[in-house]
XYZ file of C-alpha atoms in Angstrom:
301
model
C -184.019 -50.627 -12.412
C -187.046 -49.291 -10.562
C -187.756 -45.549 -10.732
C -187.415 -43.707 -7.503
C -190.479 -41.979 -6.229
C -192.962 -41.502 -3.430
C -196.221 -43.216 -2.566
C -199.140 -41.304 -1.070
C -201.601 -43.233 1.065
C -205.097 -41.869 1.559
C -206.781 -43.553 4.548
C -210.376 -42.529 5.114
C -211.768 -42.098 8.675
C -214.682 -44.412 8.042
C -214.542 -47.838 6.665
C -213.442 -47.729 3.115
C -210.690 -48.737 0.779
C -207.211 -47.248 1.212
C -206.068 -45.458 -1.875
C -202.477 -45.187 -2.978
C -200.870 -42.767 -5.463
C -197.417 -42.957 -6.818
C -195.560 -39.617 -7.198
C -192.387 -39.593 -9.247
C -189.452 -37.856 -7.592
C -188.854 -35.605 -10.594
C -192.420 -34.315 -10.417
C -192.083 -33.565 -6.707
C -188.823 -31.731 -7.305
C -190.427 -29.607 -10.039
C -193.432 -28.914 -7.805
C -191.214 -27.824 -4.925
C -189.183 -25.649 -7.305
C -192.349 -23.939 -8.558
C -193.527 -23.378 -5.005
C -190.157 -21.922 -3.994
C -190.209 -19.571 -6.985
C -193.763 -18.574 -6.166
C -192.834 -17.840 -2.526
C -189.784 -15.790 -3.558
C -191.817 -13.907 -6.144
C -194.493 -13.206 -3.554
C -191.881 -11.933 -1.077
C -190.357 -9.701 -3.764
C -193.766 -8.314 -4.709
C -194.576 -7.628 -1.068
C -191.206 -5.889 -0.552
C -191.623 -3.910 -3.767
C -195.145 -2.897 -2.743
C -193.913 -1.750 0.673
C -191.063 0.203 -0.964
C -193.459 1.868 -3.407
C -195.776 2.824 -0.566
C -192.859 4.174 1.447
C -191.520 6.143 -1.539
C -194.995 7.486 -2.245
C -195.352 8.629 1.366
C -191.904 10.254 1.260
C -192.744 11.952 -2.053
C -195.986 13.283 -0.595
C -194.075 14.579 2.436
C -191.448 16.239 0.246
C -194.155 17.830 -1.863
C -195.769 19.211 1.276
C -192.413 20.492 2.536
C -191.667 22.001 -0.867
C -195.046 23.728 -0.957
C -194.447 25.121 2.532
C -190.977 26.286 1.551
C -192.337 27.971 -1.547
C -194.884 29.799 0.587
C -192.150 30.837 2.997
C -189.904 32.004 0.165
C -192.784 33.924 -1.391
C -193.588 35.499 1.977
C -189.905 36.345 2.528
C -189.674 37.935 -0.908
C -192.764 39.982 -0.175
C -191.422 41.117 3.184
C -188.095 41.942 1.555
C -189.738 44.175 -1.035
C -191.885 45.877 1.590
C -188.798 46.432 3.746
C -187.069 47.915 0.714
C -189.989 50.301 0.290
C -189.637 51.336 3.947
C -185.920 51.964 3.391
C -186.876 54.163 0.444
C -189.286 56.103 2.653
C -186.551 56.561 5.272
C -184.216 57.776 2.526
C -186.808 60.317 1.412
C -187.274 61.436 5.030
C -183.505 61.705 5.356
C -183.373 64.080 2.373
C -186.258 66.176 3.706
C -184.523 66.548 7.079
C -181.294 67.524 5.359
C -183.085 70.076 3.206
C -184.882 71.529 6.238
C -181.636 71.655 8.235
C -179.611 72.846 5.226
C -177.195 69.926 5.481
C -175.306 69.099 2.306
C -174.896 65.466 1.390
C -173.313 63.663 -1.540
C -176.327 61.367 -1.519
C -178.558 64.276 -2.503
C -177.069 63.990 -5.978
C -177.786 60.285 -6.232
C -180.879 58.204 -6.589
C -182.207 56.157 -3.722
C -180.189 52.978 -3.370
C -183.018 50.831 -1.981
C -184.636 48.015 -3.892
C -188.185 48.729 -2.856
C -191.190 49.251 -5.026
C -194.840 48.388 -5.161
C -196.265 45.785 -2.816
C -195.375 42.451 -4.459
C -197.861 40.102 -6.065
C -197.497 36.819 -4.160
C -198.993 34.859 -7.049
C -196.385 36.288 -9.401
C -193.617 35.187 -7.044
C -195.155 31.726 -6.699
C -195.258 31.387 -10.495
C -191.592 32.337 -10.709
C -190.763 29.834 -7.985
C -192.287 27.079 -10.060
C -190.122 28.147 -12.984
C -186.770 28.927 -11.407
C -186.574 28.687 -7.623
C -182.818 29.150 -7.572
C -183.043 32.431 -9.490
C -185.568 33.784 -6.999
C -183.374 32.715 -4.088
C -180.391 34.482 -5.694
C -182.425 37.644 -6.115
C -183.551 37.469 -2.485
C -179.950 37.036 -1.330
C -178.861 40.017 -3.447
C -181.763 42.038 -2.103
C -180.807 41.225 1.478
C -177.213 42.324 0.786
C -178.390 45.586 -0.785
C -180.771 46.307 2.072
C -178.044 45.555 4.598
C -175.690 48.018 2.886
C -178.428 50.642 2.586
C -179.386 50.204 6.248
C -175.750 50.813 7.255
C -175.615 53.940 5.073
C -178.933 55.143 6.457
C -177.742 54.598 10.024
C -174.581 56.620 9.352
C -176.661 59.365 7.760
C -179.003 59.626 10.736
C -176.004 59.674 13.098
C -174.552 62.530 11.053
C -177.853 64.411 11.203
C -178.083 63.831 14.959
C -174.542 65.117 15.459
C -175.329 68.170 13.342
C -178.512 68.891 15.303
C -176.629 68.495 18.588
C -174.039 70.976 17.348
C -176.794 73.324 16.271
C -178.456 73.001 19.679
C -175.121 73.770 21.300
C -174.672 76.763 18.999
C -178.150 78.038 19.823
C -177.537 77.546 23.553
C -174.302 79.559 23.410
C -175.618 82.341 21.168
C -176.617 85.482 23.163
C -180.061 85.794 21.635
C -182.253 87.014 24.528
C -182.376 90.457 26.116
C -180.423 90.564 29.389
C -182.877 93.069 30.877
C -186.219 94.612 29.996
C -186.107 98.345 29.380
C -185.581 101.088 26.809
C -182.563 101.431 24.536
C -181.237 104.933 25.195
C -178.075 104.632 23.121
C -177.527 102.406 20.096
C -174.405 100.649 18.843
C -172.388 102.934 16.595
C -171.255 106.527 16.409
C -172.762 108.957 18.927
C -172.085 112.113 20.945
C -170.395 111.371 24.256
C -172.686 112.456 27.128
C -169.560 113.577 29.015
C -167.849 116.264 26.971
C -169.978 116.204 23.797
C -167.292 114.718 21.564
C -168.130 112.230 18.770
C -167.259 108.650 19.628
C -168.035 105.080 18.569
C -170.303 103.387 21.090
C -169.430 99.670 21.220
C -172.598 98.581 23.030
C -176.257 99.369 23.536
C -177.448 101.123 26.692
C -180.682 99.738 28.141
C -182.330 102.004 30.709
C -184.344 100.281 33.441
C -184.949 100.536 37.158
C -182.103 100.370 39.627
C -181.536 96.830 40.938
C -183.314 95.081 38.047
C -181.928 91.539 37.597
C -179.637 90.910 34.648
C -179.981 87.501 32.957
C -177.340 85.654 30.972
C -178.452 85.697 27.326
C -176.694 82.366 26.610
C -174.680 79.556 28.175
C -171.102 80.436 29.018
C -168.321 80.880 31.571
C -167.721 84.060 33.564
C -164.277 85.238 32.454
C -164.018 88.439 34.500
C -165.695 90.364 37.308
C -164.086 93.683 38.228
C -164.712 97.356 38.899
C -163.265 100.097 36.670
C -163.453 103.871 36.873
C -165.133 104.273 33.489
C -167.566 101.337 33.236
C -167.974 100.729 36.959
C -168.710 97.192 38.116
C -168.609 94.903 35.085
C -168.987 91.225 34.189
C -167.586 89.448 31.126
C -168.823 86.060 29.873
C -167.233 83.815 27.233
C -169.800 81.793 25.273
C -167.467 79.863 22.971
C -166.837 80.092 19.239
C -165.225 83.488 19.832
C -168.396 85.107 21.201
C -168.197 87.186 24.381
C -170.564 89.563 26.202
C -169.925 92.436 28.606
C -172.257 93.972 31.203
C -171.249 97.297 32.781
C -172.376 99.938 35.323
C -173.741 97.173 37.604
C -174.982 97.705 41.139
C -173.944 94.226 42.257
C -172.623 91.008 40.719
C -174.297 87.658 41.402
C -171.549 85.481 39.873
C -167.812 85.046 40.242
C -164.965 84.445 37.819
C -164.857 80.905 36.434
C -168.519 80.190 37.182
C -170.566 78.336 34.574
C -173.854 80.041 33.735
C -176.821 79.021 31.630
C -179.190 81.093 29.608
C -181.640 82.834 31.934
C -179.429 82.692 35.051
C -179.254 85.963 37.026
C -175.663 87.244 36.843
C -176.042 90.670 38.450
C -178.219 93.728 39.031
C -178.579 97.000 37.134
C -176.743 99.929 38.718
C -175.284 103.362 38.075
C -171.597 102.732 38.822
C -168.731 104.307 36.908
C -169.309 107.131 34.444
C -173.084 106.967 34.075
C -175.951 109.442 33.887
C -178.516 107.088 35.414
C -179.471 103.479 36.078
C -178.915 101.448 32.927
C -177.103 98.399 31.537
C -174.205 98.832 29.160
C -174.431 95.624 27.070
C -171.913 94.695 24.391
C -171.177 91.636 22.235
C -167.781 90.793 20.746
C -166.825 88.275 18.076
C -163.199 87.166 18.035
C -162.265 90.302 20.002
C -164.166 92.722 17.747
C -167.272 94.469 19.072
C -170.392 93.859 16.961
C -173.933 95.165 17.153
C -175.813 93.202 19.851
C -179.028 93.642 17.894
C -177.643 91.200 15.315
C -178.101 88.464 17.955
C -181.161 89.653 19.852
C -184.565 88.348 18.891
């Protein structure tokens, strides 16, 4: 039985003999198999090469991103520490203000709660990032939480200081600390001899002699509680300043305010006179605290 195969004919272009070659079928099958394997291997190598190049490009990109993230984390850590230092400075300022204003605080007995310190070494942070990035991130998160809590406490503290200072400003505004008129004190607060009759008595005010018609100024903010004329003190004005403090102005020539009127420090409330039992033009000026007369000089500056 004849073997199956193929015959190759080589026909030259010019005149010449035609050559024939016999190719067994088994050889052709093996040759085609080798070629197919070679093509598949080449395709695999090309695919693998493309994958390696793609992975290398992705790795390079990730390394770049990682380096950028490390720089950002290092910068964030540095900013966090510097912000902590600023919180510490604000805490120190808070204590100084409290000391100056004589405000007691439970925090005065404690250490500063901030996490600040010296300006961070970025290279040190970068070295730690290479070693344990997660640990650094945890520390940053804890630091942010601590700073957030400290900022809230600091805000409350400054609000408390502001409220205290506002109260103090209100107290100062309602404290009768300026002289209502300019003149000479002819009779002090305390025991004296009554100019009418010569008997010993307790004088509950200070008498300030000045010219007739001199303007009388409110020594503090308040509300006019009374304006009336009496036989002994003549025309008088009373002002309530709050916190139990009241002032009285007697022997006036004329009043410039009415009952219920709000006055501020420096407002003209009346004019010096010689009404009632008086030996001459002067202002009878008294200060009371919770209904008890006190020495006006304790408030005057």
